[in-house]
mmCIF file of C-alpha atoms in Angstrom:
data_model
loop_
_atom_site.group_PDB
_atom_site.id
_atom_site.type_symbol
_atom_site.label_atom_id
_atom_site.label_comp_id
_atom_site.label_asym_id
_atom_site.label_seq_id
_atom_site.Cartn_x
_atom_site.Cartn_y
_atom_site.Cartn_z
ATOM 1 C CA UNK A 261 12.047 -18.500 8.893
ATOM 2 C CA UNK A 262 9.561 -16.814 10.784
ATOM 3 C CA UNK A 263 11.691 -16.112 13.559
ATOM 4 C CA UNK A 264 14.366 -14.582 11.525
ATOM 5 C CA UNK A 265 11.538 -13.032 9.548
ATOM 6 C CA UNK A 266 9.894 -11.344 12.708
ATOM 7 C CA UNK A 267 13.472 -9.728 13.740
ATOM 8 C CA UNK A 268 14.137 -8.388 10.677
ATOM 9 C CA UNK A 269 10.746 -7.061 10.393
ATOM 10 C CA UNK A 270 11.052 -5.678 13.781
ATOM 11 C CA UNK A 271 14.349 -3.755 12.821
ATOM 12 C CA UNK A 272 12.053 -1.357 11.393
ATOM 13 C CA UNK A 273 10.780 -0.221 14.431
ATOM 14 C CA UNK A 274 13.099 0.679 17.233
ATOM 15 C CA UNK A 275 13.262 2.532 19.919
ATOM 16 C CA UNK A 276 9.349 2.288 20.713
ATOM 17 C CA UNK A 277 9.114 4.110 17.074
ATOM 18 C CA UNK A 278 6.301 2.746 15.093
ATOM 19 C CA UNK A 279 7.819 1.583 11.495
ATOM 20 C CA UNK A 280 6.341 -0.447 8.446
ATOM 21 C CA UNK A 281 8.421 -3.694 6.711
ATOM 22 C CA UNK A 282 7.418 -4.270 3.299
ATOM 23 C CA UNK A 283 8.057 -8.001 1.593
ATOM 24 C CA UNK A 284 7.985 -8.625 -1.840
ATOM 25 C CA UNK A 285 6.877 -11.566 -3.215
ATOM 26 C CA UNK A 286 6.676 -13.909 -6.126
ATOM 27 C CA UNK A 287 3.350 -15.709 -6.957
ATOM 28 C CA UNK A 288 4.906 -18.480 -6.265
ATOM 29 C CA UNK A 289 6.110 -17.760 -2.556
ATOM 30 C CA UNK A 290 3.006 -16.709 -1.107
ATOM 31 C CA UNK A 291 2.024 -19.912 0.133
ATOM 32 C CA UNK A 292 4.748 -20.422 2.225
ATOM 33 C CA UNK A 293 5.016 -16.660 3.145
ATOM 34 C CA UNK A 294 1.053 -17.439 4.509
ATOM 35 C CA UNK A 295 2.522 -20.769 6.507
ATOM 36 C CA UNK A 296 5.615 -18.737 7.719
ATOM 37 C CA UNK A 297 2.756 -16.125 9.191
ATOM 38 C CA UNK A 298 0.784 -18.598 10.901
ATOM 39 C CA UNK A 299 3.259 -19.584 13.110
ATOM 40 C CA UNK A 300 4.280 -15.760 14.460
ATOM 41 C CA UNK A 301 2.735 -14.741 17.735
ATOM 42 C CA UNK A 302 0.174 -12.537 15.997
ATOM 43 C CA UNK A 303 0.060 -13.072 11.988
ATOM 44 C CA UNK A 304 -2.979 -10.592 11.738
ATOM 45 C CA UNK A 305 -0.670 -7.899 12.353
ATOM 46 C CA UNK A 306 0.962 -8.523 8.970
ATOM 47 C CA UNK A 307 -1.219 -7.707 6.159
ATOM 48 C CA UNK A 308 -1.465 -7.033 2.386
ATOM 49 C CA UNK A 309 -1.496 -4.368 0.207
ATOM 50 C CA UNK A 310 -1.122 -3.114 -3.550
ATOM 51 C CA UNK A 311 2.074 -2.362 -4.706
ATOM 52 C CA UNK A 312 2.405 0.323 -7.656
ATOM 53 C CA UNK A 313 4.726 -2.241 -10.033
ATOM 54 C CA UNK A 314 6.560 -0.041 -11.930
ATOM 55 C CA UNK A 315 9.188 1.124 -9.634
ATOM 56 C CA UNK A 316 9.057 -2.638 -8.515
ATOM 57 C CA UNK A 317 10.070 -3.625 -12.272
ATOM 58 C CA UNK A 318 12.912 -0.982 -12.434
ATOM 59 C CA UNK A 319 14.501 -2.033 -9.451
ATOM 60 C CA UNK A 320 14.468 -6.079 -10.682
ATOM 61 C CA UNK A 321 17.220 -5.713 -12.618
ATOM 62 C CA UNK A 322 19.785 -3.495 -9.780
ATOM 63 C CA UNK A 323 18.169 -6.595 -7.741
ATOM 64 C CA UNK A 324 19.186 -9.335 -9.607
ATOM 65 C CA UNK A 325 22.717 -7.800 -9.851
ATOM 66 C CA UNK A 326 23.360 -7.921 -6.293
ATOM 67 C CA UNK A 327 21.811 -11.722 -6.108
ATOM 68 C CA UNK A 328 24.698 -12.687 -8.442
ATOM 69 C CA UNK A 329 27.137 -10.396 -6.553
ATOM 70 C CA UNK A 330 25.687 -11.568 -2.867
ATOM 71 C CA UNK A 331 26.597 -15.372 -4.020
ATOM 72 C CA UNK A 332 29.864 -14.759 -5.174
ATOM 73 C CA UNK A 333 30.945 -13.289 -1.544
ATOM 74 C CA UNK A 334 29.001 -16.388 0.076
ATOM 75 C CA UNK A 335 31.156 -18.678 -2.259
ATOM 76 C CA UNK A 336 34.248 -16.568 -1.597
ATOM 77 C CA UNK A 337 33.408 -17.296 2.206
ATOM 78 C CA UNK A 338 32.988 -20.982 1.506
ATOM 79 C CA UNK A 339 36.375 -21.606 -0.171
ATOM 80 C CA UNK A 340 38.386 -19.358 2.437
ATOM 81 C CA UNK A 341 39.289 -16.923 -0.537
ATOM 82 C CA UNK A 342 37.200 -13.966 2.045
ATOM 83 C CA UNK A 343 37.091 -14.064 5.981
ATOM 84 C CA UNK A 344 33.506 -14.162 7.342
ATOM 85 C CA UNK A 345 32.244 -10.883 9.206
ATOM 86 C CA UNK A 346 31.829 -11.002 12.709
ATOM 87 C CA UNK A 347 28.924 -10.039 14.493
#
């Protein structure tokens, strides 16, 4: 997962430009994330920051609906009801 994380985070800075990726974690995910971070080439580049939880709380219902929709799409792909997109 570390390689995928670095790749996805790296997509925030393209063509030599700087960028910032933000990863939101639930408290139960922090330990796993810290272990994964140690596998990265330069783990200290990933830092902690405080986030105003108001906007995050407001986004939770939308996030949950998106997860449900994604789960349905993945199930449809597995069942052959939807063709997988080509990369």
